[in-house]
Amino acid sequence: MAVVQKWREGMSSDNVKGLVLALSSSLFIGASFIVKKKGLKKAGASGIRAGVGGYSYLLEPLWWAGMITMVVGEIANFAAYAFAPAILVTPLGALSIIIRQGNFTLKFRFGNLELIAKHCFSRSAVLAHIILRERLHTFGILGCILCVVGSTTIVLHAPQERQIESVTEVWDLATEPGFLFYTALVLTAVFILIYQFVPQYGQTHIMVYIGVCSLVGSISVMSVKALGIALKLTFSGTNQLVYPQTWAFTLVVITCVLTQMNYLNKALDTFNTAVVSPIYYVMFTSLTILASVIMFKDWDGQSPTQILTEMCGFVTILSGTFLLHKTKDMADGPGLSTSLSMRSLKHEEDNGFGEGIPLKRQDT
């Protein structure tokens, strides 16, 4: 009880709001994948499945309920950055992994343009197990527990949100030499990857596409946070829309998000989702925390012990995430050896080898 009381006293009201919004976001986004998958199965039973180019799911109310749930989750995630530091909000995205699992690909054609929206479901420890009747391996349960423990550790030791009165203050933080240097490094690396490595190695090296997404993503989150703060202040009575900095951050958000979507779609369309998801989560979250520490100085005023504890929590989440994805094709059976041998045989039959999850995406 003493620990809980100390946590309540030490956590600011803004951090509490950001925490609630981040947890709500994970719940809504994770649940949306389950609801949409349920809708896709129902639509596929009476029409052409989405995986082979069908659109019958557009007439399925359950699928639209899932889409609305996802939109609500994304709005909550956007709002969370306006109240809490990125080092608290971003790692909590791993909790949505506990609520979703499965794969499907939707392809939309507009003339010669094909947009591939690849949704990956990470196996549900709760909803998918109950609603979709998908079995969860014992190691998968352990992965879920690690994600929860790591998230709790970060929440208990997260830094306080910086008090900002105007979007111009955020602009001043973004134009300090340290963050400008980080931004210059990111842009240089992105341009080198896009113009030098993507044409030659994009289809063979997974880190090329994911590198672009993660680097650009760290900048986009900082801009999203700045825009969220501007909107929060505007709704509280201090209009921030009159400042050009607000619209500059908006332009950065749009540019970064479009770039991320483009190269993440390329990665998901080229490589196995089970390989892309954990690597992208690790790189994106790590770079986002680094950018937040540089720009908003999240660790100023924290002791080395608190910082180390937060990093241990983050590593714990990473371990749980990798364990969930590594065991996503395993199911509890007579024994672990049997499960492993069945999984090995499955890959041998499907891919010609039994060395684990294939790197390249396998089309059916």
mmCIF file of C-alpha atoms in Angstrom:
data_model
loop_
_atom_site.group_PDB
_atom_site.id
_atom_site.type_symbol
_atom_site.label_atom_id
_atom_site.label_comp_id
_atom_site.label_asym_id
_atom_site.label_seq_id
_atom_site.Cartn_x
_atom_site.Cartn_y
_atom_site.Cartn_z
ATOM 1 C CA MET A 1 0.000 0.000 0.000
ATOM 2 C CA ALA A 2 2.866 2.342 0.802
ATOM 3 C CA VAL A 3 4.304 1.829 -2.675
ATOM 4 C CA VAL A 4 0.931 2.596 -4.301
ATOM 5 C CA GLN A 5 0.497 5.723 -2.151
ATOM 6 C CA LYS A 6 4.005 6.923 -3.034
ATOM 7 C CA TRP A 7 3.302 6.291 -6.741
ATOM 8 C CA ARG A 8 0.058 8.293 -6.593
ATOM 9 C CA GLU A 9 1.819 11.208 -4.887
ATOM 10 C CA GLY A 10 4.782 11.164 -7.282
ATOM 11 C CA MET A 11 2.862 10.852 -10.539
ATOM 12 C CA SER A 12 1.503 14.076 -11.990
ATOM 13 C CA SER A 13 -2.099 14.417 -13.122
ATOM 14 C CA ASP A 14 -0.928 14.796 -16.742
ATOM 15 C CA ASN A 15 1.048 11.552 -16.508
ATOM 16 C CA VAL A 16 -2.017 9.792 -15.113
ATOM 17 C CA LYS A 17 -4.141 11.095 -17.986
ATOM 18 C CA GLY A 18 -1.486 10.030 -20.516
ATOM 19 C CA LEU A 19 -1.253 6.598 -18.900
ATOM 20 C CA VAL A 20 -5.021 6.070 -19.011
ATOM 21 C CA LEU A 21 -5.166 7.208 -22.629
ATOM 22 C CA ALA A 22 -2.229 4.969 -23.622
ATOM 23 C CA LEU A 23 -3.777 1.933 -21.915
ATOM 24 C CA SER A 24 -7.148 2.707 -23.514
ATOM 25 C CA SER A 25 -5.432 3.023 -26.885
ATOM 26 C CA SER A 26 -3.793 -0.393 -26.532
ATOM 27 C CA LEU A 27 -7.112 -1.924 -25.500
ATOM 28 C CA PHE A 28 -9.100 -0.368 -28.358
ATOM 29 C CA ILE A 29 -6.468 -1.020 -31.054
ATOM 30 C CA GLY A 30 -5.854 -4.584 -29.903
ATOM 31 C CA ALA A 31 -9.574 -5.320 -29.676
ATOM 32 C CA SER A 32 -10.187 -3.763 -33.090
ATOM 33 C CA PHE A 33 -7.994 -6.381 -34.772
ATOM 34 C CA ILE A 34 -9.968 -9.162 -33.132
ATOM 35 C CA VAL A 35 -13.324 -7.620 -34.088
ATOM 36 C CA LYS A 36 -12.174 -6.985 -37.668
ATOM 37 C CA LYS A 37 -10.864 -10.522 -37.974
ATOM 38 C CA LYS A 38 -14.198 -11.844 -36.717
ATOM 39 C CA GLY A 39 -15.941 -9.669 -39.312
ATOM 40 C CA LEU A 40 -13.601 -10.867 -42.065
ATOM 41 C CA LYS A 41 -14.309 -14.495 -41.214
ATOM 42 C CA LYS A 42 -18.036 -13.851 -41.238
ATOM 43 C CA ALA A 43 -17.856 -11.961 -44.553
ATOM 44 C CA GLY A 44 -15.591 -14.598 -46.098
ATOM 45 C CA ALA A 45 -18.078 -17.343 -45.262
ATOM 46 C CA SER A 46 -20.682 -15.782 -47.545
ATOM 47 C CA GLY A 47 -18.511 -14.020 -50.139
ATOM 48 C CA ILE A 48 -15.002 -13.650 -51.547
ATOM 49 C CA ARG A 49 -12.349 -13.546 -48.834
ATOM 50 C CA ALA A 50 -10.275 -10.367 -48.397
ATOM 51 C CA GLY A 51 -7.056 -12.374 -48.707
ATOM 52 C CA VAL A 52 -7.845 -13.162 -52.354
ATOM 53 C CA GLY A 53 -9.024 -9.675 -53.265
ATOM 54 C CA GLY A 54 -12.636 -9.735 -52.132
ATOM 55 C CA TYR A 55 -14.499 -6.722 -50.705
ATOM 56 C CA SER A 56 -17.512 -8.386 -49.107
ATOM 57 C CA TYR A 57 -16.212 -7.323 -45.697
ATOM 58 C CA LEU A 58 -17.213 -3.730 -46.563
ATOM 59 C CA LEU A 59 -20.833 -4.817 -46.145
ATOM 60 C CA GLU A 60 -20.161 -6.482 -42.799
ATOM 61 C CA PRO A 61 -21.171 -4.333 -39.759
ATOM 62 C CA LEU A 62 -18.775 -6.240 -37.516
ATOM 63 C CA TRP A 63 -15.796 -5.200 -39.657
ATOM 64 C CA TRP A 64 -16.862 -1.550 -39.517
ATOM 65 C CA ALA A 65 -17.221 -1.840 -35.739
ATOM 66 C CA GLY A 66 -13.601 -2.951 -35.662
ATOM 67 C CA MET A 67 -12.546 -0.012 -37.841
ATOM 68 C CA ILE A 68 -14.359 2.469 -35.587
ATOM 69 C CA THR A 69 -12.731 0.873 -32.550
ATOM 70 C CA MET A 70 -9.311 1.281 -34.168
ATOM 71 C CA VAL A 71 -9.960 4.965 -34.943
ATOM 72 C CA VAL A 72 -10.942 5.555 -31.302
ATOM 73 C CA GLY A 73 -7.727 3.820 -30.209
ATOM 74 C CA GLU A 74 -5.559 5.921 -32.518
ATOM 75 C CA ILE A 75 -7.199 9.124 -31.263
ATOM 76 C CA ALA A 76 -6.515 8.046 -27.677
ATOM 77 C CA ASN A 77 -2.894 7.285 -28.588
ATOM 78 C CA PHE A 78 -2.537 10.716 -30.200
ATOM 79 C CA ALA A 79 -3.982 12.400 -27.118
ATOM 80 C CA ALA A 80 -1.722 10.411 -24.767
ATOM 81 C CA TYR A 81 1.373 12.099 -26.215
ATOM 82 C CA ALA A 82 -0.094 15.497 -25.304
ATOM 83 C CA PHE A 83 -0.171 14.580 -21.599
ATOM 84 C CA ALA A 84 2.706 12.173 -20.935
ATOM 85 C CA PRO A 85 6.331 11.784 -22.062
ATOM 86 C CA ALA A 86 7.055 9.485 -25.002
ATOM 87 C CA ILE A 87 9.163 7.233 -22.775
ATOM 88 C CA LEU A 88 5.921 6.377 -20.928
ATOM 89 C CA VAL A 89 3.478 6.222 -23.863
ATOM 90 C CA THR A 90 5.475 4.502 -26.628
ATOM 91 C CA PRO A 91 6.538 1.280 -24.825
ATOM 92 C CA LEU A 92 2.936 0.714 -23.692
ATOM 93 C CA GLY A 93 2.094 -0.025 -27.318
ATOM 94 C CA ALA A 94 3.373 -3.526 -26.565
ATOM 95 C CA LEU A 95 0.233 -4.141 -24.502
ATOM 96 C CA SER A 96 -1.845 -4.165 -27.680
ATOM 97 C CA ILE A 97 0.273 -7.163 -28.722
ATOM 98 C CA ILE A 98 -1.358 -9.090 -25.907
ATOM 99 C CA ILE A 99 -4.785 -8.428 -27.418
ATOM 100 C CA ARG A 100 -4.284 -9.363 -31.096
ATOM 101 C CA GLN A 101 -3.012 -12.144 -33.447
ATOM 102 C CA GLY A 102 -3.253 -13.390 -37.025
ATOM 103 C CA ASN A 103 -2.493 -12.206 -40.561
ATOM 104 C CA PHE A 104 -4.422 -10.920 -43.524
ATOM 105 C CA THR A 105 -3.684 -8.668 -46.477
ATOM 106 C CA LEU A 106 -6.062 -6.262 -48.161
ATOM 107 C CA LYS A 107 -5.260 -5.031 -51.655
ATOM 108 C CA PHE A 108 -6.944 -1.983 -53.136
ATOM 109 C CA ARG A 109 -6.384 -1.050 -56.789
ATOM 110 C CA PHE A 110 -6.861 2.462 -58.147
ATOM 111 C CA GLY A 111 -5.782 2.304 -61.811
ATOM 112 C CA ASN A 112 -2.119 1.379 -61.714
ATOM 113 C CA LEU A 113 -1.811 2.166 -58.006
ATOM 114 C CA GLU A 114 -1.987 -0.728 -55.596
ATOM 115 C CA LEU A 115 -2.143 0.049 -51.927
ATOM 116 C CA ILE A 116 -1.372 -2.903 -49.731
ATOM 117 C CA ALA A 117 -2.681 -2.590 -46.207
ATOM 118 C CA LYS A 118 -1.122 -5.384 -44.267
ATOM 119 C CA HIS A 119 -2.553 -5.980 -40.838
ATOM 120 C CA CYS A 120 -0.678 -8.286 -38.492
ATOM 121 C CA PHE A 121 -2.410 -9.656 -35.443
ATOM 122 C CA SER A 122 -0.186 -10.585 -32.537
ATOM 123 C CA ARG A 123 -1.601 -13.583 -30.720
ATOM 124 C CA SER A 124 -4.203 -12.749 -28.098
ATOM 125 C CA ALA A 125 -3.675 -13.871 -24.554
ATOM 126 C CA VAL A 126 -7.208 -12.760 -23.798
ATOM 127 C CA LEU A 127 -9.549 -11.910 -26.667
ATOM 128 C CA ALA A 128 -8.196 -14.158 -29.433
ATOM 129 C CA HIS A 129 -8.087 -17.084 -27.011
ATOM 130 C CA ILE A 130 -11.683 -16.465 -25.915
ATOM 131 C CA ILE A 131 -13.374 -15.107 -29.050
ATOM 132 C CA LEU A 132 -11.404 -16.649 -31.918
ATOM 133 C CA ARG A 133 -10.604 -19.926 -30.103
ATOM 134 C CA GLU A 134 -6.916 -19.545 -30.944
ATOM 135 C CA ARG A 135 -4.634 -21.525 -28.657
ATOM 136 C CA LEU A 136 -1.804 -19.776 -26.856
ATOM 137 C CA HIS A 137 1.436 -21.598 -26.070
ATOM 138 C CA THR A 138 2.786 -21.536 -22.527
ATOM 139 C CA PHE A 139 5.743 -19.444 -23.695
ATOM 140 C CA GLY A 140 3.240 -17.053 -25.264
ATOM 141 C CA ILE A 141 1.611 -16.580 -21.852
ATOM 142 C CA LEU A 142 5.079 -15.940 -20.420
ATOM 143 C CA GLY A 143 5.659 -13.330 -23.135
ATOM 144 C CA CYS A 144 2.412 -11.579 -22.172
ATOM 145 C CA ILE A 145 3.440 -11.554 -18.516
ATOM 146 C CA LEU A 146 6.828 -10.062 -19.439
ATOM 147 C CA CYS A 147 5.107 -7.296 -21.434
ATOM 148 C CA VAL A 148 2.867 -6.452 -18.475
ATOM 149 C CA VAL A 149 5.740 -6.523 -15.965
ATOM 150 C CA GLY A 150 7.938 -4.353 -18.189
ATOM 151 C CA SER A 151 5.130 -1.860 -18.794
ATOM 152 C CA THR A 152 4.381 -1.656 -15.073
ATOM 153 C CA THR A 153 8.054 -1.035 -14.325
ATOM 154 C CA ILE A 154 8.190 1.861 -16.789
ATOM 155 C CA VAL A 155 4.936 3.355 -15.469
ATOM 156 C CA LEU A 156 6.165 3.305 -11.859
ATOM 157 C CA HIS A 157 9.427 5.072 -12.742
ATOM 158 C CA ALA A 158 8.410 7.287 -15.676
ATOM 159 C CA PRO A 159 9.577 10.935 -15.611
ATOM 160 C CA GLN A 160 7.128 13.764 -15.057
ATOM 161 C CA GLU A 161 5.677 15.516 -18.089
ATOM 162 C CA ARG A 162 7.305 18.857 -18.834
ATOM 163 C CA GLN A 163 4.993 21.827 -18.203
ATOM 164 C CA ILE A 164 4.579 23.727 -21.484
ATOM 165 C CA GLU A 165 2.479 26.878 -21.875
ATOM 166 C CA SER A 166 2.796 27.487 -25.623
ATOM 167 C CA VAL A 167 3.661 25.670 -28.829
ATOM 168 C CA THR A 168 6.500 28.165 -29.252
ATOM 169 C CA GLU A 169 8.190 26.517 -26.251
ATOM 170 C CA VAL A 170 8.069 23.183 -28.064
ATOM 171 C CA TRP A 171 9.502 24.879 -31.158
ATOM 172 C CA ASP A 172 12.369 26.237 -29.036
ATOM 173 C CA LEU A 173 13.073 22.716 -27.788
ATOM 174 C CA ALA A 174 12.980 21.359 -31.352
ATOM 175 C CA THR A 175 15.439 24.000 -32.578
ATOM 176 C CA GLU A 176 18.037 23.474 -29.853
ATOM 177 C CA PRO A 177 21.460 22.305 -31.162
ATOM 178 C CA GLY A 178 21.137 18.796 -29.687
ATOM 179 C CA PHE A 179 17.851 17.935 -31.398
ATOM 180 C CA LEU A 180 18.822 19.714 -34.613
ATOM 181 C CA PHE A 181 21.934 17.531 -34.723
ATOM 182 C CA TYR A 182 19.804 14.409 -34.143
ATOM 183 C CA THR A 183 17.358 15.494 -36.876
ATOM 184 C CA ALA A 184 20.236 16.114 -39.295
ATOM 185 C CA LEU A 185 21.625 12.629 -38.584
ATOM 186 C CA VAL A 186 18.180 11.064 -39.111
ATOM 187 C CA LEU A 187 17.552 12.882 -42.397
ATOM 188 C CA THR A 188 21.036 12.017 -43.679
ATOM 189 C CA ALA A 189 20.577 8.348 -42.787
ATOM 190 C CA VAL A 190 17.090 8.270 -44.355
ATOM 191 C CA PHE A 191 18.252 9.820 -47.622
ATOM 192 C CA ILE A 192 21.210 7.426 -47.813
ATOM 193 C CA LEU A 193 18.936 4.446 -47.172
ATOM 194 C CA ILE A 194 16.303 5.565 -49.703
ATOM 195 C CA TYR A 195 18.628 6.529 -52.553
ATOM 196 C CA GLN A 196 21.569 4.178 -52.009
ATOM 197 C CA PHE A 197 20.354 1.047 -50.243
ATOM 198 C CA VAL A 198 16.657 0.662 -51.112
ATOM 199 C CA PRO A 199 17.246 0.153 -54.880
ATOM 200 C CA GLN A 200 19.978 -2.454 -54.288
ATOM 201 C CA TYR A 201 19.108 -4.141 -50.985
ATOM 202 C CA GLY A 202 15.467 -3.284 -50.245
ATOM 203 C CA GLN A 203 14.166 -6.671 -51.401
ATOM 204 C CA THR A 204 16.849 -8.712 -49.629
ATOM 205 C CA HIS A 205 17.779 -6.890 -46.406
ATOM 206 C CA ILE A 206 14.950 -6.356 -43.926
ATOM 207 C CA MET A 207 16.755 -3.597 -42.019
ATOM 208 C CA VAL A 208 16.618 -1.194 -44.996
ATOM 209 C CA TYR A 209 12.848 -0.658 -45.048
ATOM 210 C CA ILE A 210 12.510 -0.921 -41.274
ATOM 211 C CA GLY A 211 15.387 1.509 -40.793
ATOM 212 C CA VAL A 212 13.596 4.167 -42.851
ATOM 213 C CA CYS A 213 10.307 3.599 -40.962
ATOM 214 C CA SER A 214 11.923 3.722 -37.528
ATOM 215 C CA LEU A 215 14.115 6.770 -38.155
ATOM 216 C CA VAL A 216 11.267 8.778 -39.668
ATOM 217 C CA GLY A 217 8.925 7.484 -36.964
ATOM 218 C CA SER A 218 11.025 8.969 -34.172
ATOM 219 C CA ILE A 219 10.641 12.416 -35.748
ATOM 220 C CA SER A 220 6.932 11.903 -36.399
ATOM 221 C CA VAL A 221 6.239 11.057 -32.743
ATOM 222 C CA MET A 222 7.971 14.249 -31.597
ATOM 223 C CA SER A 223 5.842 16.233 -34.056
ATOM 224 C CA VAL A 224 2.684 14.398 -32.993
ATOM 225 C CA LYS A 225 3.462 15.249 -29.378
ATOM 226 C CA ALA A 226 4.016 18.916 -30.292
ATOM 227 C CA LEU A 227 0.747 19.010 -32.246
ATOM 228 C CA GLY A 228 -1.084 17.270 -29.412
ATOM 229 C CA ILE A 229 0.192 19.843 -26.916
ATOM 230 C CA ALA A 230 -0.931 22.655 -29.237
ATOM 231 C CA LEU A 231 -4.441 21.179 -29.493
ATOM 232 C CA LYS A 232 -4.629 20.547 -25.743
ATOM 233 C CA LEU A 233 -3.749 24.184 -25.019
ATOM 234 C CA THR A 234 -6.204 25.359 -27.685
ATOM 235 C CA PHE A 235 -9.076 23.367 -26.186
ATOM 236 C CA SER A 236 -8.188 24.717 -22.728
ATOM 237 C CA GLY A 237 -8.676 28.288 -23.961
ATOM 238 C CA THR A 238 -5.236 29.329 -25.228
ATOM 239 C CA ASN A 239 -5.467 29.342 -29.011
ATOM 240 C CA GLN A 240 -2.310 27.868 -30.561
ATOM 241 C CA LEU A 241 -3.621 27.717 -34.139
ATOM 242 C CA VAL A 242 -2.529 31.307 -34.721
ATOM 243 C CA TYR A 243 1.124 30.303 -34.428
ATOM 244 C CA PRO A 244 2.913 29.190 -37.616
ATOM 245 C CA GLN A 245 4.827 26.619 -35.546
ATOM 246 C CA THR A 246 1.602 24.616 -35.078
ATOM 247 C CA TRP A 247 1.140 24.297 -38.829
ATOM 248 C CA ALA A 248 4.836 23.521 -39.313
ATOM 249 C CA PHE A 249 4.520 20.578 -36.912
ATOM 250 C CA THR A 250 1.344 19.497 -38.757
ATOM 251 C CA LEU A 251 3.222 19.451 -42.065
ATOM 252 C CA VAL A 252 6.026 17.387 -40.515
ATOM 253 C CA VAL A 253 3.486 14.898 -39.111
ATOM 254 C CA ILE A 254 1.804 14.420 -42.496
ATOM 255 C CA THR A 255 5.122 14.009 -44.334
ATOM 256 C CA CYS A 256 6.565 11.567 -41.811
ATOM 257 C CA VAL A 257 3.410 9.451 -41.516
ATOM 258 C CA LEU A 258 3.089 9.082 -45.296
ATOM 259 C CA THR A 259 6.751 8.059 -45.526
ATOM 260 C CA GLN A 260 6.326 5.553 -42.719
ATOM 261 C CA MET A 261 3.220 4.010 -44.293
ATOM 262 C CA ASN A 262 4.954 3.698 -47.661
ATOM 263 C CA TYR A 263 8.036 1.868 -46.435
ATOM 264 C CA LEU A 264 6.255 -0.170 -43.785
ATOM 265 C CA ASN A 265 3.921 -1.480 -46.492
ATOM 266 C CA LYS A 266 6.986 -2.362 -48.564
ATOM 267 C CA ALA A 267 8.518 -4.228 -45.615
ATOM 268 C CA LEU A 268 5.314 -6.134 -44.828
ATOM 269 C CA ASP A 269 4.760 -7.000 -48.480
ATOM 270 C CA THR A 270 8.336 -8.260 -48.899
ATOM 271 C CA PHE A 271 9.201 -9.967 -45.618
ATOM 272 C CA ASN A 272 7.476 -12.228 -43.130
ATOM 273 C CA THR A 273 5.269 -10.275 -40.743
ATOM 274 C CA ALA A 274 6.478 -12.361 -37.785
ATOM 275 C CA VAL A 275 9.991 -11.042 -38.478
ATOM 276 C CA VAL A 276 9.048 -7.454 -39.359
ATOM 277 C CA SER A 277 6.821 -6.757 -36.334
ATOM 278 C CA PRO A 278 9.266 -7.334 -33.447
ATOM 279 C CA ILE A 279 12.222 -5.719 -35.245
ATOM 280 C CA TYR A 280 10.168 -2.659 -36.140
ATOM 281 C CA TYR A 281 8.819 -2.381 -32.594
ATOM 282 C CA VAL A 282 12.332 -2.505 -31.100
ATOM 283 C CA MET A 283 13.863 0.027 -33.510
ATOM 284 C CA PHE A 284 10.904 2.406 -33.541
ATOM 285 C CA THR A 285 10.495 2.455 -29.754
ATOM 286 C CA SER A 286 14.237 2.764 -29.083
ATOM 287 C CA LEU A 287 14.683 5.681 -31.490
ATOM 288 C CA THR A 288 11.518 7.386 -30.219
ATOM 289 C CA ILE A 289 12.756 7.224 -26.624
ATOM 290 C CA LEU A 290 16.155 8.568 -27.738
ATOM 291 C CA ALA A 291 14.529 11.461 -29.631
ATOM 292 C CA SER A 292 12.295 12.295 -26.654
ATOM 293 C CA VAL A 293 15.219 12.256 -24.244
ATOM 294 C CA ILE A 294 17.133 14.659 -26.508
ATOM 295 C CA MET A 295 14.254 17.021 -27.329
ATOM 296 C CA PHE A 296 12.161 17.057 -24.147
ATOM 297 C CA LYS A 297 15.013 16.104 -21.787
ATOM 298 C CA ASP A 298 12.873 13.440 -20.114
ATOM 299 C CA TRP A 299 15.738 12.193 -17.947
ATOM 300 C CA ASP A 300 16.676 15.567 -16.475
ATOM 301 C CA GLY A 301 16.056 15.389 -12.751
ATOM 302 C CA GLN A 302 15.932 11.593 -12.651
ATOM 303 C CA SER A 303 18.473 9.534 -10.757
ATOM 304 C CA PRO A 304 20.659 6.931 -12.499
ATOM 305 C CA THR A 305 18.700 4.251 -10.628
ATOM 306 C CA GLN A 306 15.386 5.446 -12.094
ATOM 307 C CA ILE A 307 16.829 5.620 -15.601
ATOM 308 C CA LEU A 308 18.332 2.137 -15.296
ATOM 309 C CA THR A 309 15.034 0.765 -13.984
ATOM 310 C CA GLU A 310 13.160 2.247 -16.957
ATOM 311 C CA MET A 311 15.648 0.656 -19.338
ATOM 312 C CA CYS A 312 15.249 -2.708 -17.575
ATOM 313 C CA GLY A 313 11.478 -2.389 -17.995
ATOM 314 C CA PHE A 314 11.933 -1.644 -21.681
ATOM 315 C CA VAL A 315 14.218 -4.667 -22.149
ATOM 316 C CA THR A 316 11.624 -6.802 -20.345
ATOM 317 C CA ILE A 317 8.957 -5.641 -22.809
ATOM 318 C CA LEU A 318 11.268 -6.418 -25.726
ATOM 319 C CA SER A 319 11.847 -9.922 -24.367
ATOM 320 C CA GLY A 320 8.107 -10.528 -24.050
ATOM 321 C CA THR A 321 7.475 -9.178 -27.566
ATOM 322 C CA PHE A 322 10.074 -11.447 -29.161
ATOM 323 C CA LEU A 323 8.817 -14.429 -27.175
ATOM 324 C CA LEU A 324 5.246 -13.803 -28.366
ATOM 325 C CA HIS A 325 6.266 -13.614 -32.014
ATOM 326 C CA LYS A 326 8.721 -16.502 -31.778
ATOM 327 C CA THR A 327 6.064 -18.844 -30.368
ATOM 328 C CA LYS A 328 3.135 -17.582 -32.456
ATOM 329 C CA ASP A 329 2.929 -20.836 -34.446
ATOM 330 C CA MET A 330 3.339 -23.107 -31.420
ATOM 331 C CA ALA A 331 0.480 -24.684 -29.484
ATOM 332 C CA ASP A 332 0.412 -26.596 -26.221
ATOM 333 C CA GLY A 333 0.364 -30.319 -26.821
ATOM 334 C CA PRO A 334 1.673 -33.520 -25.250
ATOM 335 C CA GLY A 335 5.020 -31.839 -24.641
ATOM 336 C CA LEU A 336 7.351 -29.107 -25.663
ATOM 337 C CA SER A 337 9.480 -31.383 -27.814
ATOM 338 C CA THR A 338 6.412 -32.545 -29.704
ATOM 339 C CA SER A 339 5.309 -28.966 -30.289
ATOM 340 C CA LEU A 340 8.743 -27.964 -31.510
ATOM 341 C CA SER A 341 9.035 -30.954 -33.811
ATOM 342 C CA MET A 342 5.579 -30.302 -35.287
ATOM 343 C CA ARG A 343 6.504 -26.673 -35.880
ATOM 344 C CA SER A 344 9.770 -27.731 -37.515
ATOM 345 C CA LEU A 345 7.936 -30.196 -39.736
ATOM 346 C CA LYS A 346 5.440 -27.482 -40.701
ATOM 347 C CA HIS A 347 8.211 -25.192 -41.913
ATOM 348 C CA GLU A 348 9.960 -28.022 -43.719
ATOM 349 C CA GLU A 349 6.791 -28.808 -45.632
ATOM 350 C CA ASP A 350 5.956 -25.184 -46.415
ATOM 351 C CA ASN A 351 9.392 -23.720 -47.093
ATOM 352 C CA GLY A 352 11.809 -26.569 -47.651
ATOM 353 C CA PHE A 353 13.673 -26.038 -44.385
ATOM 354 C CA GLY A 354 12.988 -26.206 -40.662
ATOM 355 C CA GLU A 355 15.157 -23.462 -39.250
ATOM 356 C CA GLY A 356 12.348 -21.261 -37.874
ATOM 357 C CA ILE A 357 10.270 -18.448 -39.290
ATOM 358 C CA PRO A 358 11.211 -17.671 -42.909
ATOM 359 C CA LEU A 359 12.491 -14.165 -43.595
ATOM 360 C CA LYS A 360 10.649 -13.629 -46.871
ATOM 361 C CA ARG A 361 6.846 -13.435 -46.943
ATOM 362 C CA GLN A 362 5.303 -16.617 -48.327
ATOM 363 C CA ASP A 363 2.383 -16.062 -50.734
ATOM 364 C CA THR A 364 -0.453 -18.577 -50.813
#
